XYZ file of C-alpha atoms in Angstrom:
513
model
C 0.000 0.000 0.000
C 1.331 3.445 -0.906
C 0.124 6.556 0.853
C 0.903 10.097 -0.224
C 1.334 12.772 2.397
C -0.408 16.107 1.749
C 1.839 19.034 0.838
C 1.637 20.759 4.258
C 3.462 17.781 5.760
C 6.277 17.849 3.238
C 9.771 16.833 4.192
C 11.969 19.710 5.306
C 15.458 18.613 4.399
C 17.110 21.741 5.703
C 18.104 20.223 9.010
C 19.773 17.333 7.195
C 20.892 18.209 3.740
C 21.765 21.887 3.902
C 24.118 21.190 6.769
C 25.062 17.768 5.496
C 28.503 16.864 6.837
C 31.338 16.305 4.424
C 32.821 12.835 4.339
C 35.964 14.032 6.088
C 33.926 15.550 8.892
C 31.624 12.657 9.690
C 33.130 11.871 13.071
C 32.782 15.474 14.143
C 29.174 15.587 13.014
C 27.746 12.627 14.905
C 25.955 15.050 17.221
C 24.462 16.835 14.209
C 23.062 13.584 12.835
C 21.705 12.604 16.241
C 20.016 15.972 16.507
C 18.460 15.514 13.087
C 17.005 12.153 14.109
C 15.386 13.907 17.062
C 14.033 16.654 14.809
C 12.358 14.149 12.484
C 10.478 12.409 15.321
C 7.629 14.934 15.184
C 7.211 14.374 11.438
C 7.048 10.605 11.860
C 4.444 10.896 14.632
C 2.332 13.228 12.509
C 2.430 10.844 9.545
C 1.428 7.864 11.680
C -1.400 9.824 13.266
C -2.866 10.411 9.790
C -2.934 6.743 8.735
C -6.189 4.799 8.434
C -4.855 1.404 7.296
C -6.740 -1.160 9.412
C -3.829 -3.510 10.100
C -1.624 -0.593 11.066
C -4.257 0.785 13.408
C -4.871 -2.655 14.922
C -1.143 -2.995 15.622
C -1.283 0.227 17.621
C -4.382 -0.870 19.534
C -3.999 -4.558 20.407
C -7.246 -6.044 21.685
C -9.236 -3.253 20.003
C -8.970 -1.115 23.092
C -8.820 2.689 23.025
C -5.631 4.035 21.484
C -3.292 5.569 24.027
C -1.109 8.579 23.184
C 1.544 8.018 20.505
C 5.150 7.906 21.682
C 8.372 7.493 19.681
C 11.981 6.555 20.285
C 15.005 6.178 18.047
C 16.222 2.671 17.260
C 19.102 3.319 14.896
C 19.974 5.243 11.794
C 22.833 6.105 9.556
C 23.438 8.152 6.488
C 20.543 7.174 4.246
C 17.730 6.418 6.702
C 16.587 6.672 10.309
C 14.697 3.944 12.198
C 12.105 4.588 14.892
C 9.779 2.679 17.198
C 6.325 4.255 17.453
C 4.156 2.957 20.285
C 1.057 3.779 22.291
C 1.571 4.420 25.986
C 0.797 6.849 28.775
C 4.566 7.185 29.293
C 7.522 7.629 26.951
C 8.969 4.248 27.982
C 8.104 1.293 25.761
C 7.086 -1.940 27.455
C 6.128 -5.320 26.046
C 2.420 -5.432 25.266
C 2.182 -1.842 24.061
C 0.764 -1.283 20.572
C 3.870 -0.700 18.456
C 5.170 -0.119 14.907
C 8.572 -0.048 13.227
C 9.200 2.993 11.017
C 12.095 3.604 8.616
C 12.501 7.120 7.226
C 14.386 6.861 3.917
C 16.010 9.917 2.337
C 16.439 10.681 -1.343
C 20.071 11.591 -0.777
C 23.000 10.323 1.256
C 23.674 12.458 4.330
C 27.433 12.019 3.922
C 27.371 13.780 0.558
C 28.017 17.552 0.572
C 26.436 17.666 -2.909
C 23.256 15.860 -1.793
C 24.093 12.851 -3.936
C 20.904 11.172 -5.148
C 20.056 7.913 -3.392
C 16.740 6.708 -4.739
C 14.203 6.537 -1.906
C 12.163 4.167 -4.094
C 14.184 1.517 -2.286
C 11.722 1.894 0.615
C 8.810 0.958 -1.641
C 10.918 -1.862 -3.089
C 11.610 -3.102 0.428
C 7.885 -3.167 1.153
C 7.239 -5.080 -2.091
C 9.973 -7.588 -1.216
C 8.650 -8.144 2.307
C 5.088 -8.572 1.061
C 6.214 -11.101 -1.554
C 8.231 -13.095 0.947
C 5.382 -13.071 3.459
C 3.093 -14.525 0.805
C 5.496 -17.264 -0.327
C 6.866 -18.345 3.055
C 5.741 -21.827 4.090
C 6.616 -21.282 7.739
C 3.885 -21.162 10.357
C 5.634 -18.082 11.743
C 6.871 -15.954 8.837
C 10.500 -14.896 9.541
C 9.879 -11.373 8.293
C 7.968 -8.392 9.645
C 4.615 -7.661 7.999
C 4.725 -4.421 5.967
C 1.792 -2.032 6.380
C 2.315 1.115 4.339
C 4.943 3.179 2.500
C 4.259 6.906 2.753
C 5.474 9.431 0.177
C 6.884 12.619 1.705
C 7.260 15.508 -0.765
C 10.668 17.134 -0.479
C 10.667 20.927 -0.340
C 14.370 21.078 -1.172
C 14.311 20.209 -4.869
C 18.119 20.192 -5.005
C 18.129 17.163 -2.698
C 16.667 14.827 -5.321
C 13.350 13.026 -5.115
C 10.847 12.621 -2.332
C 11.579 10.853 0.934
C 9.544 7.875 2.136
C 8.429 6.384 5.430
C 8.171 2.588 5.507
C 5.915 1.324 8.311
C 5.923 -2.345 9.318
C 5.103 -4.690 12.132
C 7.462 -4.364 15.092
C 9.050 -7.739 15.772
C 8.834 -7.938 19.548
C 11.099 -10.483 21.210
C 13.877 -10.460 18.613
C 16.330 -8.482 20.624
C 19.694 -9.082 19.024
C 21.509 -9.852 15.811
C 22.458 -13.446 15.071
C 26.078 -12.328 14.706
C 26.374 -12.307 18.521
C 25.878 -16.065 18.677
C 28.306 -16.563 15.808
C 30.977 -14.425 17.476
C 30.696 -16.399 20.711
C 30.552 -19.809 19.028
C 27.204 -20.751 20.566
C 24.757 -20.714 17.641
C 21.225 -21.967 18.161
C 20.902 -24.913 15.723
C 17.167 -24.241 15.377
C 17.933 -20.978 13.579
C 19.567 -22.980 10.769
C 16.233 -24.547 9.851
C 14.295 -21.278 9.913
C 16.911 -19.485 7.792
C 17.428 -22.384 5.386
C 13.686 -22.774 4.817
C 13.209 -19.017 4.366
C 15.914 -18.645 1.713
C 14.668 -21.773 -0.063
C 11.079 -20.464 -0.136
C 12.250 -17.134 -1.526
C 14.315 -18.690 -4.327
C 11.674 -21.209 -5.423
C 8.411 -19.260 -5.116
C 5.979 -19.841 -7.988
C 5.218 -16.113 -8.221
C 8.809 -14.862 -8.500
C 8.804 -14.775 -12.313
C 6.647 -11.667 -12.105
C 9.564 -9.956 -10.332
C 12.316 -10.844 -12.797
C 13.053 -7.150 -13.496
C 12.313 -6.004 -9.949
C 14.893 -3.755 -8.252
C 17.310 -4.232 -11.123
C 19.160 -0.975 -10.490
C 20.497 -2.413 -7.230
C 23.093 -4.461 -9.131
C 24.809 -1.354 -10.429
C 25.718 -0.252 -6.922
C 28.117 -3.129 -6.342
C 30.159 -2.928 -9.520
C 32.427 -0.336 -7.937
C 33.196 -2.791 -5.128
C 34.506 -5.345 -7.610
C 36.689 -2.719 -9.266
C 38.031 -1.770 -5.853
C 38.810 -5.424 -5.062
C 40.883 -5.656 -8.227
C 42.733 -2.421 -7.462
C 43.459 -3.499 -3.893
C 44.772 -6.897 -4.950
C 46.966 -5.177 -7.532
C 48.480 -3.027 -4.783
C 49.151 -6.126 -2.683
C 51.077 -7.702 -5.545
C 53.035 -4.487 -6.142
C 54.097 -4.141 -2.499
C 57.629 -5.524 -2.268
C 57.536 -5.348 1.521
C 54.475 -7.599 1.777
C 55.570 -11.162 2.552
C 52.203 -12.443 3.809
C 50.739 -15.832 2.984
C 47.909 -13.969 1.257
C 50.265 -12.251 -1.173
C 52.186 -15.449 -1.822
C 48.976 -17.344 -2.606
C 47.693 -14.514 -4.786
C 50.988 -14.251 -6.644
C 51.508 -17.962 -7.035
C 48.192 -19.216 -8.344
C 45.685 -16.428 -8.975
C 45.268 -13.950 -11.804
C 43.610 -10.836 -10.378
C 41.739 -9.972 -13.546
C 40.401 -13.515 -13.838
C 39.407 -13.514 -10.163
C 37.423 -10.278 -10.456
C 35.841 -11.485 -13.715
C 34.560 -14.605 -11.968
C 32.977 -12.519 -9.216
C 31.374 -10.085 -11.661
C 30.057 -12.912 -13.847
C 28.377 -14.569 -10.883
C 26.913 -11.269 -9.710
C 25.286 -10.760 -13.111
C 23.565 -14.143 -12.954
C 19.770 -13.967 -12.782
C 18.836 -17.398 -11.448
C 16.119 -16.594 -8.933
C 14.895 -14.062 -6.390
C 17.417 -13.464 -3.602
C 17.496 -11.260 -0.507
C 20.921 -10.007 -1.668
C 22.180 -9.000 1.782
C 21.400 -11.960 4.047
C 24.426 -11.798 6.343
C 24.166 -12.579 10.053
C 23.943 -8.868 10.911
C 20.635 -8.705 9.020
C 19.065 -11.607 10.914
C 17.498 -10.976 14.292
C 17.048 -13.678 16.923
C 15.814 -13.995 20.471
C 18.014 -12.390 23.067
C 20.194 -14.511 25.304
C 18.245 -15.466 28.471
C 19.458 -14.191 31.857
C 22.145 -16.290 33.546
C 19.714 -17.598 36.154
C 17.719 -19.366 33.415
C 20.661 -21.696 32.676
C 19.931 -21.512 28.931
C 22.017 -20.341 25.983
C 19.090 -19.603 23.676
C 15.544 -18.279 23.599
C 12.439 -20.445 23.785
C 11.637 -20.926 20.093
C 14.770 -20.457 17.980
C 12.774 -18.255 15.586
C 14.438 -15.514 13.530
C 13.468 -12.389 11.625
C 15.245 -11.442 8.398
C 15.484 -7.672 7.930
C 16.728 -5.070 5.401
C 14.939 -6.290 2.274
C 15.603 -3.204 0.161
C 18.192 -4.945 -2.058
C 16.048 -7.981 -2.870
C 16.199 -8.762 -6.618
C 16.953 -11.501 -9.112
C 20.524 -12.723 -8.765
C 22.902 -15.632 -8.282
C 21.279 -18.685 -6.720
C 24.135 -18.958 -4.215
C 24.475 -15.336 -3.186
C 22.273 -15.511 -0.082
C 23.822 -18.610 1.469
C 27.345 -17.470 0.591
C 26.903 -14.083 2.233
C 25.249 -15.824 5.200
C 28.281 -18.097 5.668
C 31.111 -15.575 5.217
C 31.266 -14.056 8.708
C 30.616 -17.413 10.454
C 33.571 -18.943 8.566
C 35.761 -16.065 9.736
C 34.497 -16.523 13.294
C 35.167 -20.280 13.190
C 38.791 -19.581 12.240
C 39.096 -16.845 14.859
C 37.693 -19.065 17.619
C 40.093 -21.863 16.700
C 43.048 -19.473 17.010
C 41.686 -18.598 20.473
C 41.892 -22.311 21.385
C 38.078 -22.492 21.424
C 38.060 -25.523 19.122
C 34.694 -26.847 20.295
C 32.997 -23.505 19.632
C 34.652 -23.313 16.228
C 33.231 -26.759 15.449
C 29.760 -25.614 16.504
C 29.850 -22.752 14.017
C 30.897 -25.083 11.197
C 28.154 -27.499 12.167
C 25.629 -24.654 11.987
C 26.812 -23.802 8.463
C 26.317 -27.429 7.395
C 22.867 -27.423 8.998
C 21.761 -24.352 7.022
C 22.676 -26.166 3.807
C 20.894 -29.350 4.900
C 17.664 -27.460 5.632
C 17.936 -25.242 2.568
C 18.529 -28.161 0.189
C 15.768 -30.300 1.679
C 13.294 -27.420 1.391
C 14.323 -26.635 -2.192
C 13.861 -30.299 -3.101
C 10.418 -30.383 -1.480
C 9.277 -27.095 -3.046
C 10.408 -27.951 -6.562
C 8.939 -31.453 -6.438
C 5.494 -30.160 -5.488
C 5.396 -26.664 -7.009
C 3.276 -25.364 -9.814
C 5.998 -26.267 -12.339
C 7.315 -29.446 -10.735
C 10.903 -30.469 -11.501
C 12.420 -33.908 -11.976
C 14.941 -35.348 -9.518
C 17.793 -34.798 -11.979
C 16.771 -31.161 -12.515
C 16.637 -30.581 -8.772
C 20.050 -32.219 -8.325
C 21.568 -29.898 -10.944
C 19.982 -26.855 -9.317
C 21.337 -27.796 -5.895
C 24.822 -28.376 -7.292
C 24.754 -24.930 -8.837
C 23.387 -23.425 -5.626
C 26.122 -24.934 -3.453
C 28.994 -24.136 -5.800
C 27.795 -20.540 -6.144
C 27.340 -20.327 -2.353
C 30.967 -21.326 -1.815
C 32.100 -18.741 -4.358
C 30.017 -16.040 -2.696
C 31.263 -16.946 0.773
C 34.736 -16.273 -0.602
C 33.649 -13.077 -2.332
C 32.089 -11.568 0.794
C 35.104 -12.596 2.900
C 37.378 -10.937 0.344
C 35.234 -7.787 0.523
C 35.515 -7.895 4.315
C 39.295 -8.054 3.911
C 39.836 -5.473 1.178
C 37.257 -3.005 2.513
C 38.067 -3.622 6.199
C 34.699 -4.348 7.745
C 33.317 -6.920 10.225
C 36.741 -8.342 11.173
C 36.968 -5.891 14.079
C 33.816 -7.450 15.571
C 35.318 -10.917 16.044
C 36.330 -12.007 19.541
C 39.553 -10.261 20.478
C 42.834 -12.132 20.058
C 45.669 -11.872 22.569
C 47.777 -9.578 20.389
C 48.001 -7.861 17.016
C 50.074 -10.659 15.532
C 47.372 -13.242 16.181
C 44.728 -10.869 14.826
C 46.715 -10.366 11.627
C 47.195 -14.133 11.269
C 43.447 -14.738 11.471
C 42.706 -12.054 8.925
C 45.379 -13.358 6.550
C 44.047 -16.905 6.893
C 40.532 -15.699 6.045
C 41.839 -13.744 3.056
C 43.675 -16.805 1.745
C 40.587 -18.930 2.228
C 38.489 -16.390 0.335
C 40.697 -16.823 -2.738
C 40.345 -20.599 -2.574
C 36.560 -20.363 -2.227
C 36.235 -18.011 -5.199
C 38.582 -19.964 -7.440
C 36.958 -23.290 -6.620
C 33.317 -22.288 -6.148
C 33.138 -20.273 -9.380
C 35.279 -22.766 -11.302
C 34.280 -25.588 -13.616
C 35.881 -28.531 -11.796
C 33.450 -28.328 -8.882
C 30.479 -29.146 -11.115
C 31.704 -32.735 -11.484
C 31.221 -33.348 -7.748
C 28.104 -34.286 -5.815
C 26.756 -31.793 -3.283
C 27.954 -34.071 -0.462
C 31.489 -34.034 -1.866
C 31.333 -30.263 -2.394
C 30.307 -29.641 1.201
C 32.946 -32.038 2.515
C 35.679 -30.260 0.563
C 34.367 -26.845 1.656
C 34.622 -27.848 5.316
C 38.071 -29.390 4.774
C 39.330 -26.104 3.330
C 38.153 -24.309 6.482
C 39.663 -26.968 8.755
C 43.008 -26.743 6.946
C 43.013 -22.947 7.258
C 42.265 -22.972 10.970
C 44.638 -25.840 11.799
C 47.429 -23.850 10.158
C 46.924 -21.223 12.872
C 47.059 -23.639 15.798
C 50.420 -22.948 17.410
C 49.679 -24.400 20.849
C 48.329 -27.780 21.941
C 44.616 -28.163 21.278
C 43.929 -29.093 24.915
C 44.932 -25.624 26.152
C 41.833 -23.482 26.511
C 41.103 -20.043 27.849
C 39.578 -19.715 31.293
C 36.965 -17.163 30.248
C 34.553 -17.079 27.357
C 34.938 -14.354 24.782
C 31.714 -12.363 24.646
C 30.384 -10.462 21.672
C 31.348 -6.810 22.027
C 28.030 -5.978 20.349
C 26.066 -7.728 23.084
C 28.185 -6.174 25.824
C 27.683 -2.642 24.498
C 24.129 -3.051 23.184
C 25.278 -1.962 19.708
C 23.745 -3.064 16.436
C 25.625 -3.065 13.159
C 23.749 -2.000 10.037
C 24.584 -1.327 6.420
C 24.326 2.333 7.299
C 27.533 1.875 9.257
C 29.162 0.253 6.263
C 27.993 3.148 4.088
C 29.701 5.577 6.430
C 32.904 3.575 6.334
C 32.740 3.231 2.570
C 32.134 6.977 2.187
C 35.277 7.775 4.132
C 37.292 5.383 1.999
C 35.851 6.857 -1.215
C 36.810 10.359 -0.122
C 40.356 9.289 0.683
C 40.733 7.515 -2.639
C 39.214 10.416 -4.604
C 41.716 12.785 -3.012
C 44.562 10.634 -4.228
C 45.204 9.076 -0.845
C 45.160 5.496 0.358
C 42.032 3.381 0.773
C 42.265 2.891 4.513
């Protein structure tokens, strides 16, 4: 559903765009951005007050009781959108049971850009379309995605700032209090989440109705091409650095052609096999919070998840979702092993295998019984392609983590910088092997069981290479996720900020750092 806001309630971009911080001044302008989020709260409340959509109104008044006063607080927000929680209460403190909504205010420009660079706010409508499609095709009793209610157009008075802004309003997913990455970082991953995620990604990629969306959100693909160019440039600099004697450089120099490597990645990215989420990493999956210590439990009651940030959903490579899902867990498994937490490392690898088991079983079931049923041989070929592409994309996302310097800093802390560098180098080397093998031709001659076995063996070889002390030696204290300890959440907005800084440095002729 699309709603258009009357002109009097148009979006005043002056508090954001006219004083938009330059990329070099982002750190100094955090307070400015925080103040702008506060300023936009009144606009969001006004827009919600005007809505008449029945499901939206019911969400604010559970039990059909009288609606209490609207309240709002800030959840998160970066450089292209702000996120809010709108709820009904006599006080400004949200409590479970209150009528509540999730609201994302999407801008038509990036706040980091001093020139108000256009950033199409149509992505908010696309996100709503994606969520609605997934909700309709999911076979789960509890759909692992928030229900979208309305996307509101907000006319922009500042015509220099591009198009109109939009407010996406969805169900608020109560009870999903943290990102799945926390479990991955600590090496205690709820195995039940593997089934929910595997089934969800399988349903999305095999839905009977997806053919109607073959051209949906196509412009999204263009945004990543610069990343692949940057990967090639970064690898070229590694090879040209005579002082670099790392295992990563030696592997790259000895058996990999940079141009061929980047071509493989780009070719896979241009594939249009099926509908994919396109950004399904463990930071975009919410799970139940860890119970209090006195409950003597590692996980929540149900093991359910919610997949968020659907704005990049489009047709793409059949293995992109699983590969991106696996990348950070592989890095964490290697990091935990270097910390002598071998059992926890094994648990993460087991979780990865479980996601494939549930995904493949669901794909097989869906395709055998769908509107256009497939033969066993056709399903086998599809699953072989899916797994090989997943391995290649796990490598690609790990290589992006390495060359663009994100997510590695969130792993459990090593004892010193040397150990940290060893883990990162091991992950970088493994990324090359995944890309070369997963996107290669030789892998297609293997069964999916053999592919998965070899994939795990590559990880085990990489982590064993780092083991410099006896396996029986273990740390006395568990490494906790810094995100859980600080209450932080990582979003793509944070990555955008980081990427903006790097772009500015590179554009000025400096180093990408």
